[in-house]
């Protein structure tokens, strides 16, 4: 870990001062930000309460940042691209942050490869903030924490925020639901099947980037580019009015990084001019809210000692078709509210 | 309306006997089936209770039917295809049913064009049952009613069940969620945009049928066929292990109808052999159940005089980003369960 991106351990004896952390964030203090995220990632009930307070404060100082989701199969070069793109925009005066979600890793608090290895230059820059999300099996939990981390990172003045994930599970849908712009990174190769890209991910992408367009790969990269161009041309316009763009890049040589940033900027300008940016954020907030409400409802059914067994039994009847879903639903909601 | 597909009015003075309707269904009595669906479509609380009882009975006699969703833009020829396909399989000894959902129509209890006009032969056949779903703005309500109608129709011995919908709204997702097999009907033309096919519908399709492959249209049909073949070849395999198939048809001449039925049969055999059929039904039941639970939770928040204004206020705060979605969720669920 770079000293510049500290993973602060919360000292048991230490008095955590939320006001101090918050004012640290407002000053862009990296140490406070590290502490804030460690707090966000903590599962201790007292820390959860403190997180709640901190995030409520942060929400008061919201900015019009750009949240960029980036997904792609393992080995496609997400980190290398972020390294190059990050350094490029730092030169332009930006302060990028990278939050990485790796649902396949179970090592708490970090990704398998350290940030230093993955993004050597970026992780050493004092104008960047990199942080892997704690992995875990509960995607809802990870999503909530990532969302909170985004808010904290923004509060500390970082922008844009890259949220990186491996596009093989369900995490990319979660990332899509909390970003303004979604980039799918692919590599030269023979179709989706081999790249392990799940159905629907392509539909979510605003920009498709064919990486590794360098050396001997160029011909294959062009082939892949043409294949995807064909598909994209047939996809209808997105709600944002944006037509999915596709481009080639080399994260190795840096070729195309400038053009990618141009497209990202074009997207941002377009979304902010048309009002889609605000509308999308609003819808995202509502969706996350609805999802959270539903998940917690199920949580109540699963954990309440009075409801638990009735819920399991009823659910089983629904699954096997012995009970209609609406009878079952009416029955359970009546139990809950009576 | 054909006399063979009666839309029975429920006489106010008449004593509705659920046991009698149910035993009528078991005997395949069309009059009882008409009455059952009228009951299902009724919004009267007493009728709702009776429906509940009836459907619970029907669920006890479930059969391994095939539920086929069929969608496509208006004018693409869905009814003409169903007319030809329906008559073809009646000759093979099947008893098909067609339930049509038209969310764009608000005329209660019927589609704009009568069934006689839409499917002249099929609507006169005593081996077929055709029924348009009552249209309405509440898609959830329509979905619930269609689901109940499917169960009643199956109880009366009809199989396969076609659920037809216009692929321009959200109804196709609802139909997809309650069928075993999903057919997208398209016509020769220049891409999705013109056909008004929504994003994601192509992804749901198990079979894509290019209709109107006759006369002068054949060249255009082949062009469209090739376009879509290209897209489909790049889509990954479905969870069912099925690779989306594409074919050309003429609902006018009947060319290709036999082949379509072959593909449908192949799909059914495959799904039943692999166990996907059961698994999918189980998942559908669970999804419908979860959706129903969630919708009713929101319904409670929206209608309960003690919760209503707090819910609206909290939701607004979430939308505008003034309150985090999890704080808002925790707050509301606490109100509900305390």
mmCIF file of N, CA and C in Angstrom, chain A residues 52 55-56 59 62 143-144 147-148 151 191-193 197-200 202-204 227 231 234-238 243-244 281-282 285-286 288-294 296-298 300-301 311 314-315 318-330 332-333 336-337, chain B residues 52 55-56 59 62 143-144 147-148 151 191-193 197-200 202-204 227 231 234-238 243-244 281-282 285-286 288-294 296-298 300-301 311 314-315 318-330 332-333 336-337:
data_model
loop_
_atom_site.group_PDB
_atom_site.id
_atom_site.type_symbol
_atom_site.label_atom_id
_atom_site.label_comp_id
_atom_site.label_asym_id
_atom_site.label_seq_id
_atom_site.Cartn_x
_atom_site.Cartn_y
_atom_site.Cartn_z
ATOM 1 N N UNK A 52 -23.363 6.633 9.422
ATOM 2 C CA UNK A 52 -24.646 7.257 9.122
ATOM 3 C C UNK A 52 -24.558 8.775 9.289
ATOM 4 N N UNK A 55 -22.078 10.366 6.667
ATOM 5 C CA UNK A 55 -22.621 10.430 5.301
ATOM 6 C C UNK A 55 -23.715 11.493 5.205
ATOM 7 N N UNK A 56 -24.521 11.598 6.250
ATOM 8 C CA UNK A 56 -25.553 12.639 6.258
ATOM 9 C C UNK A 56 -24.925 14.020 6.121
ATOM 10 N N UNK A 59 -23.598 14.482 2.510
ATOM 11 C CA UNK A 59 -24.665 14.682 1.521
ATOM 12 C C UNK A 59 -25.051 16.156 1.390
ATOM 13 N N UNK A 62 -22.983 18.134 -1.570
ATOM 14 C CA UNK A 62 -22.896 17.403 -2.837
ATOM 15 C C UNK A 62 -22.420 18.268 -3.997
ATOM 16 N N UNK A 143 -22.534 -2.901 -2.298
ATOM 17 C CA UNK A 143 -23.087 -1.778 -3.049
ATOM 18 C C UNK A 143 -23.325 -0.580 -2.133
ATOM 19 N N UNK A 144 -23.914 -0.859 -0.978
ATOM 20 C CA UNK A 144 -24.186 0.214 -0.019
ATOM 21 C C UNK A 144 -22.884 0.887 0.401
ATOM 22 N N UNK A 147 -21.359 2.924 -2.355
ATOM 23 C CA UNK A 147 -22.115 4.153 -2.486
ATOM 24 C C UNK A 147 -21.681 5.174 -1.438
ATOM 25 N N UNK A 148 -21.509 4.707 -0.220
ATOM 26 C CA UNK A 148 -21.062 5.598 0.854
ATOM 27 C C UNK A 148 -19.646 6.089 0.592
ATOM 28 N N UNK A 151 -19.584 8.878 -1.867
ATOM 29 C CA UNK A 151 -20.001 10.148 -1.253
ATOM 30 C C UNK A 151 -18.863 10.767 -0.436
ATOM 31 N N UNK A 191 -15.633 -12.917 -29.924
ATOM 32 C CA UNK A 191 -17.015 -12.837 -29.453
ATOM 33 C C UNK A 191 -17.153 -12.829 -27.942
ATOM 34 N N UNK A 192 -18.368 -12.590 -27.532
ATOM 35 C CA UNK A 192 -18.689 -12.458 -26.112
ATOM 36 C C UNK A 192 -18.394 -13.704 -25.313
ATOM 37 N N UNK A 193 -18.715 -14.842 -25.912
ATOM 38 C CA UNK A 193 -18.641 -16.090 -25.169
ATOM 39 C C UNK A 193 -17.291 -16.246 -24.500
ATOM 40 N N UNK A 197 -18.462 -12.154 -21.129
ATOM 41 C CA UNK A 197 -19.296 -10.996 -20.821
ATOM 42 C C UNK A 197 -20.745 -11.431 -20.714
ATOM 43 N N UNK A 198 -21.352 -11.080 -19.604
ATOM 44 C CA UNK A 198 -22.721 -11.496 -19.361
ATOM 45 C C UNK A 198 -23.697 -10.753 -20.259
ATOM 46 N N UNK A 199 -24.786 -11.444 -20.593
ATOM 47 C CA UNK A 199 -25.903 -10.827 -21.290
ATOM 48 C C UNK A 199 -26.286 -9.516 -20.618
ATOM 49 N N UNK A 200 -26.532 -8.534 -21.390
ATOM 50 C CA UNK A 200 -27.065 -7.301 -20.819
ATOM 51 C C UNK A 200 -26.005 -6.269 -20.488
ATOM 52 N N UNK A 202 -23.484 -5.362 -22.328
ATOM 53 C CA UNK A 202 -23.265 -4.530 -23.511
ATOM 54 C C UNK A 202 -24.353 -3.462 -23.628
ATOM 55 N N UNK A 203 -25.566 -3.859 -23.261
ATOM 56 C CA UNK A 203 -26.689 -2.923 -23.313
ATOM 57 C C UNK A 203 -26.503 -1.749 -22.355
ATOM 58 N N UNK A 204 -25.785 -2.009 -21.256
ATOM 59 C CA UNK A 204 -25.599 -0.962 -20.253
ATOM 60 C C UNK A 204 -24.491 0.010 -20.638
ATOM 61 N N UNK A 227 -16.899 -5.914 -35.376
ATOM 62 C CA UNK A 227 -17.976 -6.776 -34.898
ATOM 63 C C UNK A 227 -18.924 -6.004 -33.983
ATOM 64 N N UNK A 231 -23.017 -4.498 -34.037
ATOM 65 C CA UNK A 231 -24.067 -4.729 -33.041
ATOM 66 C C UNK A 231 -24.611 -3.404 -32.548
ATOM 67 N N UNK A 234 -27.116 -1.325 -34.395
ATOM 68 C CA UNK A 234 -28.498 -1.812 -34.406
ATOM 69 C C UNK A 234 -29.227 -1.551 -33.097
ATOM 70 N N UNK A 235 -28.464 -1.210 -32.076
ATOM 71 C CA UNK A 235 -29.116 -0.945 -30.788
ATOM 72 C C UNK A 235 -29.802 0.414 -30.826
ATOM 73 N N UNK A 236 -30.991 0.481 -30.260
ATOM 74 C CA UNK A 236 -31.682 1.771 -30.252
ATOM 75 C C UNK A 236 -30.977 2.766 -29.333
ATOM 76 N N UNK A 237 -31.296 4.011 -29.534
ATOM 77 C CA UNK A 237 -30.746 5.081 -28.716
ATOM 78 C C UNK A 237 -31.081 4.842 -27.249
ATOM 79 N N UNK A 238 -30.191 5.284 -26.379
ATOM 80 C CA UNK A 238 -30.453 5.153 -24.950
ATOM 81 C C UNK A 238 -31.391 6.254 -24.474
ATOM 82 N N UNK A 243 -25.909 7.634 -28.129
ATOM 83 C CA UNK A 243 -25.693 6.400 -28.890
ATOM 84 C C UNK A 243 -24.378 5.789 -28.409
ATOM 85 N N UNK A 244 -24.391 4.549 -27.985
ATOM 86 C CA UNK A 244 -23.180 3.898 -27.484
ATOM 87 C C UNK A 244 -22.020 4.070 -28.467
ATOM 88 N N UNK A 281 -29.493 10.621 -11.789
ATOM 89 C CA UNK A 281 -29.128 10.560 -10.369
ATOM 90 C C UNK A 281 -30.370 10.365 -9.507
ATOM 91 N N UNK A 282 -31.414 11.104 -9.864
ATOM 92 C CA UNK A 282 -32.670 11.032 -9.130
ATOM 93 C C UNK A 282 -33.247 9.614 -9.208
ATOM 94 N N UNK A 285 -31.159 7.181 -7.192
ATOM 95 C CA UNK A 285 -31.470 7.283 -5.768
ATOM 96 C C UNK A 285 -32.746 6.534 -5.432
ATOM 97 N N UNK A 286 -33.757 6.714 -6.291
ATOM 98 C CA UNK A 286 -35.035 6.056 -6.047
ATOM 99 C C UNK A 286 -34.916 4.538 -6.161
ATOM 100 N N UNK A 288 -32.213 2.654 -5.763
ATOM 101 C CA UNK A 288 -31.437 2.145 -4.631
ATOM 102 C C UNK A 288 -32.310 2.108 -3.379
ATOM 103 N N UNK A 289 -33.115 3.129 -3.242
ATOM 104 C CA UNK A 289 -34.042 3.220 -2.109
ATOM 105 C C UNK A 289 -35.039 2.062 -2.135
ATOM 106 N N UNK A 290 -35.647 1.841 -3.296
ATOM 107 C CA UNK A 290 -36.623 0.757 -3.427
ATOM 108 C C UNK A 290 -35.989 -0.608 -3.168
ATOM 109 N N UNK A 291 -34.809 -0.781 -3.731
ATOM 110 C CA UNK A 291 -34.094 -2.036 -3.552
ATOM 111 C C UNK A 291 -33.780 -2.274 -2.076
ATOM 112 N N UNK A 292 -33.338 -1.204 -1.435
ATOM 113 C CA UNK A 292 -32.990 -1.302 -0.020
ATOM 114 C C UNK A 292 -34.227 -1.636 0.809
ATOM 115 N N UNK A 293 -35.327 -0.968 0.500
ATOM 116 C CA UNK A 293 -36.580 -1.238 1.208
ATOM 117 C C UNK A 293 -36.943 -2.710 1.065
ATOM 118 N N UNK A 294 -36.895 -3.208 -0.155
ATOM 119 C CA UNK A 294 -37.279 -4.597 -0.414
ATOM 120 C C UNK A 294 -36.347 -5.570 0.303
ATOM 121 N N UNK A 296 -34.563 -5.128 2.877
ATOM 122 C CA UNK A 296 -34.748 -5.102 4.322
ATOM 123 C C UNK A 296 -36.051 -5.751 4.746
ATOM 124 N N UNK A 297 -37.039 -5.660 3.888
ATOM 125 C CA UNK A 297 -38.294 -6.354 4.162
ATOM 126 C C UNK A 297 -38.025 -7.861 4.253
ATOM 127 N N UNK A 298 -37.294 -8.380 3.283
ATOM 128 C CA UNK A 298 -36.955 -9.811 3.261
ATOM 129 C C UNK A 298 -36.094 -10.161 4.482
ATOM 130 N N UNK A 300 -36.217 -8.765 7.355
ATOM 131 C CA UNK A 300 -37.113 -8.859 8.515
ATOM 132 C C UNK A 300 -37.783 -10.232 8.543
ATOM 133 N N UNK A 301 -38.299 -10.654 7.388
ATOM 134 C CA UNK A 301 -38.956 -11.967 7.325
ATOM 135 C C UNK A 301 -37.983 -13.092 7.691
ATOM 136 N N UNK A 311 -42.474 -17.574 6.907
ATOM 137 C CA UNK A 311 -41.986 -17.034 5.636
ATOM 138 C C UNK A 311 -41.370 -18.137 4.783
ATOM 139 N N UNK A 314 -44.065 -20.499 3.476
ATOM 140 C CA UNK A 314 -44.896 -19.879 2.442
ATOM 141 C C UNK A 314 -44.120 -19.763 1.129
ATOM 142 N N UNK A 315 -42.862 -19.374 1.250
ATOM 143 C CA UNK A 315 -42.023 -19.214 0.067
ATOM 144 C C UNK A 315 -41.901 -20.537 -0.675
ATOM 145 N N UNK A 318 -44.939 -21.256 -2.667
ATOM 146 C CA UNK A 318 -44.986 -20.436 -3.877
ATOM 147 C C UNK A 318 -44.085 -21.036 -4.954
ATOM 148 N N UNK A 319 -42.883 -21.404 -4.552
ATOM 149 C CA UNK A 319 -41.902 -21.981 -5.482
ATOM 150 C C UNK A 319 -42.460 -23.194 -6.213
ATOM 151 N N UNK A 320 -43.094 -24.053 -5.449
ATOM 152 C CA UNK A 320 -43.578 -25.299 -6.033
ATOM 153 C C UNK A 320 -44.951 -25.141 -6.665
ATOM 154 N N UNK A 321 -45.520 -23.949 -6.589
ATOM 155 C CA UNK A 321 -46.788 -23.692 -7.252
ATOM 156 C C UNK A 321 -48.005 -24.117 -6.452
ATOM 157 N N UNK A 322 -47.811 -24.462 -5.200
ATOM 158 C CA UNK A 322 -48.948 -24.899 -4.379
ATOM 159 C C UNK A 322 -49.754 -23.716 -3.854
ATOM 160 N N UNK A 323 -49.136 -22.553 -3.863
ATOM 161 C CA UNK A 323 -49.837 -21.368 -3.365
ATOM 162 C C UNK A 323 -49.569 -20.261 -4.370
ATOM 163 N N UNK A 324 -50.578 -19.451 -4.639
ATOM 164 C CA UNK A 324 -50.367 -18.363 -5.591
ATOM 165 C C UNK A 324 -49.517 -17.292 -4.922
ATOM 166 N N UNK A 325 -48.732 -16.585 -5.735
ATOM 167 C CA UNK A 325 -47.821 -15.606 -5.167
ATOM 168 C C UNK A 325 -48.537 -14.460 -4.472
ATOM 169 N N UNK A 326 -49.747 -14.133 -4.942
ATOM 170 C CA UNK A 326 -50.450 -13.004 -4.316
ATOM 171 C C UNK A 326 -51.111 -13.408 -3.009
ATOM 172 N N UNK A 327 -51.613 -14.646 -2.944
ATOM 173 C CA UNK A 327 -52.124 -15.118 -1.655
ATOM 174 C C UNK A 327 -51.010 -15.126 -0.627
ATOM 175 N N UNK A 328 -49.857 -15.633 -1.060
ATOM 176 C CA UNK A 328 -48.708 -15.710 -0.168
ATOM 177 C C UNK A 328 -48.273 -14.316 0.272
ATOM 178 N N UNK A 329 -48.233 -13.388 -0.694
ATOM 179 C CA UNK A 329 -47.828 -12.018 -0.393
ATOM 180 C C UNK A 329 -48.790 -11.333 0.567
ATOM 181 N N UNK A 330 -50.075 -11.479 0.307
ATOM 182 C CA UNK A 330 -51.083 -10.879 1.186
ATOM 183 C C UNK A 330 -50.944 -11.408 2.603
ATOM 184 N N UNK A 332 -48.341 -12.738 4.138
ATOM 185 C CA UNK A 332 -47.135 -12.311 4.854
ATOM 186 C C UNK A 332 -47.179 -10.834 5.244
ATOM 187 N N UNK A 333 -47.698 -10.000 4.348
ATOM 188 C CA UNK A 333 -47.748 -8.576 4.674
ATOM 189 C C UNK A 333 -48.746 -8.308 5.801
ATOM 190 N N UNK A 336 -47.016 -8.963 8.965
ATOM 191 C CA UNK A 336 -46.015 -7.948 9.280
ATOM 192 C C UNK A 336 -46.640 -6.697 9.877
ATOM 193 N N UNK A 337 -47.766 -6.321 9.344
ATOM 194 C CA UNK A 337 -48.325 -5.019 9.718
ATOM 195 C C UNK A 337 -49.367 -5.101 10.821
ATOM 196 N N UNK B 52 -59.747 -15.881 -5.595
ATOM 197 C CA UNK B 52 -58.721 -16.446 -4.735
ATOM 198 C C UNK B 52 -58.990 -17.932 -4.478
ATOM 199 N N UNK B 55 -58.701 -20.020 -7.827
ATOM 200 C CA UNK B 55 -57.312 -20.225 -8.279
ATOM 201 C C UNK B 55 -56.592 -21.224 -7.369
ATOM 202 N N UNK B 56 -56.872 -21.135 -6.075
ATOM 203 C CA UNK B 56 -56.268 -22.098 -5.152
ATOM 204 C C UNK B 56 -56.651 -23.521 -5.537
ATOM 205 N N UNK B 59 -54.796 -24.531 -8.783
ATOM 206 C CA UNK B 59 -53.362 -24.792 -8.581
ATOM 207 C C UNK B 59 -53.097 -26.240 -8.179
ATOM 208 N N UNK B 62 -52.298 -28.706 -11.354
ATOM 209 C CA UNK B 62 -51.354 -28.156 -12.338
ATOM 210 C C UNK B 62 -50.831 -29.201 -13.313
ATOM 211 N N UNK B 143 -50.841 -8.020 -14.987
ATOM 212 C CA UNK B 143 -49.973 -9.198 -14.901
ATOM 213 C C UNK B 143 -50.588 -10.243 -13.969
ATOM 214 N N UNK B 144 -51.068 -9.780 -12.829
ATOM 215 C CA UNK B 144 -51.688 -10.689 -11.858
ATOM 216 C C UNK B 144 -52.887 -11.391 -12.480
ATOM 217 N N UNK B 147 -51.902 -13.865 -15.141
ATOM 218 C CA UNK B 147 -51.373 -15.055 -14.480
ATOM 219 C C UNK B 147 -52.502 -15.956 -13.999
ATOM 220 N N UNK B 148 -53.523 -15.348 -13.426
ATOM 221 C CA UNK B 148 -54.679 -16.120 -12.960
ATOM 222 C C UNK B 148 -55.427 -16.731 -14.138
ATOM 223 N N UNK B 151 -53.756 -19.817 -15.375
ATOM 224 C CA UNK B 151 -54.020 -20.964 -14.498
ATOM 225 C C UNK B 151 -55.409 -21.550 -14.756
ATOM 226 N N UNK B 191 -33.773 -2.030 -39.166
ATOM 227 C CA UNK B 191 -33.241 -1.930 -37.806
ATOM 228 C C UNK B 191 -34.301 -1.746 -36.746
ATOM 229 N N UNK B 192 -33.842 -1.837 -35.536
ATOM 230 C CA UNK B 192 -34.712 -1.790 -34.367
ATOM 231 C C UNK B 192 -35.472 -0.488 -34.236
ATOM 232 N N UNK B 193 -34.759 0.596 -34.514
ATOM 233 C CA UNK B 193 -35.323 1.909 -34.271
ATOM 234 C C UNK B 193 -36.693 2.037 -34.916
ATOM 235 N N UNK B 197 -38.687 -1.556 -31.317
ATOM 236 C CA UNK B 197 -38.428 -2.610 -30.340
ATOM 237 C C UNK B 197 -37.547 -2.068 -29.230
ATOM 238 N N UNK B 198 -38.005 -2.242 -28.036
ATOM 239 C CA UNK B 198 -37.289 -1.711 -26.886
ATOM 240 C C UNK B 198 -36.019 -2.498 -26.612
ATOM 241 N N UNK B 199 -35.041 -1.795 -26.089
ATOM 242 C CA UNK B 199 -33.819 -2.409 -25.606
ATOM 243 C C UNK B 199 -34.136 -3.589 -24.691
ATOM 244 N N UNK B 200 -33.446 -4.652 -24.858
ATOM 245 C CA UNK B 200 -33.615 -5.757 -23.914
ATOM 246 C C UNK B 200 -34.598 -6.804 -24.380
ATOM 247 N N UNK B 202 -34.874 -8.106 -27.361
ATOM 248 C CA UNK B 202 -34.157 -9.086 -28.168
ATOM 249 C C UNK B 202 -33.432 -10.085 -27.276
ATOM 250 N N UNK B 203 -32.915 -9.584 -26.174
ATOM 251 C CA UNK B 203 -32.200 -10.437 -25.224
ATOM 252 C C UNK B 203 -33.121 -11.485 -24.590
ATOM 253 N N UNK B 204 -34.400 -11.140 -24.470
ATOM 254 C CA UNK B 204 -35.346 -12.056 -23.833
ATOM 255 C C UNK B 204 -35.818 -13.137 -24.794
ATOM 256 N N UNK B 227 -29.211 -9.652 -40.746
ATOM 257 C CA UNK B 227 -28.833 -8.664 -39.726
ATOM 258 C C UNK B 227 -28.960 -9.249 -38.329
ATOM 259 N N UNK B 231 -26.332 -10.467 -35.068
ATOM 260 C CA UNK B 231 -26.395 -10.049 -33.658
ATOM 261 C C UNK B 231 -26.491 -11.271 -32.755
ATOM 262 N N UNK B 234 -23.583 -13.401 -31.753
ATOM 263 C CA UNK B 234 -22.654 -12.826 -30.780
ATOM 264 C C UNK B 234 -23.186 -12.874 -29.351
ATOM 265 N N UNK B 235 -24.490 -13.150 -29.236
ATOM 266 C CA UNK B 235 -25.058 -13.206 -27.888
ATOM 267 C C UNK B 235 -24.657 -14.513 -27.215
ATOM 268 N N UNK B 236 -24.322 -14.435 -25.942
ATOM 269 C CA UNK B 236 -23.958 -15.667 -25.245
ATOM 270 C C UNK B 236 -25.174 -16.578 -25.063
ATOM 271 N N UNK B 237 -24.886 -17.814 -24.782
ATOM 272 C CA UNK B 237 -25.919 -18.810 -24.529
ATOM 273 C C UNK B 237 -26.808 -18.356 -23.371
ATOM 274 N N UNK B 238 -28.081 -18.746 -23.437
ATOM 275 C CA UNK B 238 -28.978 -18.399 -22.340
ATOM 276 C C UNK B 238 -28.800 -19.358 -21.172
ATOM 277 N N UNK B 243 -29.647 -21.530 -27.478
ATOM 278 C CA UNK B 243 -29.132 -20.417 -28.279
ATOM 279 C C UNK B 243 -30.310 -19.851 -29.074
ATOM 280 N N UNK B 244 -30.559 -18.568 -28.949
ATOM 281 C CA UNK B 244 -31.682 -17.938 -29.638
ATOM 282 C C UNK B 244 -31.690 -18.311 -31.126
ATOM 283 N N UNK B 281 -39.918 -22.164 -13.948
ATOM 284 C CA UNK B 281 -41.227 -21.948 -13.325
ATOM 285 C C UNK B 281 -41.071 -21.562 -11.848
ATOM 286 N N UNK B 282 -40.154 -22.270 -11.199
ATOM 287 C CA UNK B 282 -39.891 -22.021 -9.785
ATOM 288 C C UNK B 282 -39.371 -20.592 -9.586
ATOM 289 N N UNK B 285 -42.123 -18.069 -10.197
ATOM 290 C CA UNK B 285 -43.010 -17.969 -9.041
ATOM 291 C C UNK B 285 -42.389 -17.103 -7.952
ATOM 292 N N UNK B 286 -41.105 -17.324 -7.719
ATOM 293 C CA UNK B 286 -40.408 -16.552 -6.687
ATOM 294 C C UNK B 286 -40.303 -15.077 -7.058
ATOM 295 N N UNK B 288 -42.267 -13.355 -9.109
ATOM 296 C CA UNK B 288 -43.593 -12.744 -9.045
ATOM 297 C C UNK B 288 -43.971 -12.479 -7.584
ATOM 298 N N UNK B 289 -43.620 -13.415 -6.746
ATOM 299 C CA UNK B 289 -43.882 -13.304 -5.313
ATOM 300 C C UNK B 289 -43.140 -12.094 -4.739
ATOM 301 N N UNK B 290 -41.853 -11.989 -5.032
ATOM 302 C CA UNK B 290 -41.050 -10.873 -4.525
ATOM 303 C C UNK B 290 -41.571 -9.531 -5.029
ATOM 304 N N UNK B 291 -41.916 -9.514 -6.312
ATOM 305 C CA UNK B 291 -42.431 -8.293 -6.910
ATOM 306 C C UNK B 291 -43.746 -7.879 -6.231
ATOM 307 N N UNK B 292 -44.572 -8.886 -6.014
ATOM 308 C CA UNK B 292 -45.873 -8.626 -5.382
ATOM 309 C C UNK B 292 -45.679 -8.099 -3.963
ATOM 310 N N UNK B 293 -44.761 -8.733 -3.231
ATOM 311 C CA UNK B 293 -44.462 -8.291 -1.865
ATOM 312 C C UNK B 293 -44.029 -6.828 -1.876
ATOM 313 N N UNK B 294 -43.109 -6.507 -2.784
ATOM 314 C CA UNK B 294 -42.590 -5.144 -2.839
ATOM 315 C C UNK B 294 -43.682 -4.144 -3.213
ATOM 316 N N UNK B 296 -46.810 -4.353 -2.856
ATOM 317 C CA UNK B 296 -47.791 -4.175 -1.797
ATOM 318 C C UNK B 296 -47.227 -3.395 -0.620
ATOM 319 N N UNK B 297 -45.930 -3.534 -0.415
ATOM 320 C CA UNK B 297 -45.280 -2.730 0.620
ATOM 321 C C UNK B 297 -45.430 -1.246 0.277
ATOM 322 N N UNK B 298 -45.142 -0.911 -0.971
ATOM 323 C CA UNK B 298 -45.259 0.480 -1.425
ATOM 324 C C UNK B 298 -46.721 0.936 -1.350
ATOM 325 N N UNK B 300 -48.911 -0.051 0.767
ATOM 326 C CA UNK B 300 -49.196 0.247 2.174
ATOM 327 C C UNK B 300 -48.695 1.650 2.518
ATOM 328 N N UNK B 301 -47.461 1.946 2.118
ATOM 329 C CA UNK B 301 -46.908 3.279 2.388
ATOM 330 C C UNK B 301 -47.735 4.379 1.727
ATOM 331 N N UNK B 311 -43.967 8.976 4.043
ATOM 332 C CA UNK B 311 -43.357 8.246 2.929
ATOM 333 C C UNK B 311 -43.036 9.195 1.772
ATOM 334 N N UNK B 314 -40.140 11.525 2.684
ATOM 335 C CA UNK B 314 -38.851 10.822 2.736
ATOM 336 C C UNK B 314 -38.362 10.495 1.335
ATOM 337 N N UNK B 315 -39.299 10.037 0.504
ATOM 338 C CA UNK B 315 -38.959 9.676 -0.864
ATOM 339 C C UNK B 315 -38.391 10.890 -1.609
ATOM 340 N N UNK B 318 -34.859 11.518 -0.677
ATOM 341 C CA UNK B 318 -33.961 10.541 -1.298
ATOM 342 C C UNK B 318 -33.694 10.942 -2.749
ATOM 343 N N UNK B 319 -34.758 11.286 -3.444
ATOM 344 C CA UNK B 319 -34.654 11.679 -4.858
ATOM 345 C C UNK B 319 -33.664 12.810 -5.060
ATOM 346 N N UNK B 320 -33.768 13.804 -4.208
ATOM 347 C CA UNK B 320 -32.935 14.988 -4.385
ATOM 348 C C UNK B 320 -31.574 14.822 -3.709
ATOM 349 N N UNK B 321 -31.354 13.681 -3.082
ATOM 350 C CA UNK B 321 -30.042 13.411 -2.516
ATOM 351 C C UNK B 321 -29.821 14.008 -1.138
ATOM 352 N N UNK B 322 -30.875 14.533 -0.521
ATOM 353 C CA UNK B 322 -30.737 15.135 0.805
ATOM 354 C C UNK B 322 -30.674 14.094 1.909
ATOM 355 N N UNK B 323 -31.160 12.884 1.590
ATOM 356 C CA UNK B 323 -31.160 11.823 2.592
ATOM 357 C C UNK B 323 -30.639 10.575 1.892
ATOM 358 N N UNK B 324 -29.823 9.795 2.578
ATOM 359 C CA UNK B 324 -29.308 8.585 1.952
ATOM 360 C C UNK B 324 -30.432 7.556 1.874
ATOM 361 N N UNK B 325 -30.361 6.702 0.859
ATOM 362 C CA UNK B 325 -31.447 5.756 0.657
ATOM 363 C C UNK B 325 -31.583 4.757 1.795
ATOM 364 N N UNK B 326 -30.476 4.436 2.455
ATOM 365 C CA UNK B 326 -30.570 3.446 3.531
ATOM 366 C C UNK B 326 -31.105 4.058 4.813
ATOM 367 N N UNK B 327 -30.741 5.317 5.080
ATOM 368 C CA UNK B 327 -31.355 5.988 6.229
ATOM 369 C C UNK B 327 -32.859 6.063 6.033
ATOM 370 N N UNK B 328 -33.240 6.443 4.824
ATOM 371 C CA UNK B 328 -34.665 6.579 4.509
ATOM 372 C C UNK B 328 -35.359 5.227 4.647
ATOM 373 N N UNK B 329 -34.723 4.176 4.121
ATOM 374 C CA UNK B 329 -35.302 2.838 4.195
ATOM 375 C C UNK B 329 -35.455 2.364 5.629
ATOM 376 N N UNK B 330 -34.392 2.548 6.411
ATOM 377 C CA UNK B 330 -34.444 2.128 7.818
ATOM 378 C C UNK B 330 -35.578 2.840 8.547
ATOM 379 N N UNK B 332 -38.341 4.192 7.374
ATOM 380 C CA UNK B 332 -39.691 3.790 6.975
ATOM 381 C C UNK B 332 -40.047 2.381 7.459
ATOM 382 N N UNK B 333 -39.091 1.473 7.384
ATOM 383 C CA UNK B 333 -39.389 0.109 7.827
ATOM 384 C C UNK B 333 -39.608 0.052 9.336
ATOM 385 N N UNK B 336 -43.096 1.031 9.965
ATOM 386 C CA UNK B 336 -44.048 0.002 9.537
ATOM 387 C C UNK B 336 -44.180 -1.113 10.559
ATOM 388 N N UNK B 337 -43.042 -1.514 11.107
ATOM 389 C CA UNK B 337 -43.052 -2.720 11.938
ATOM 390 C C UNK B 337 -43.215 -2.433 13.420
#
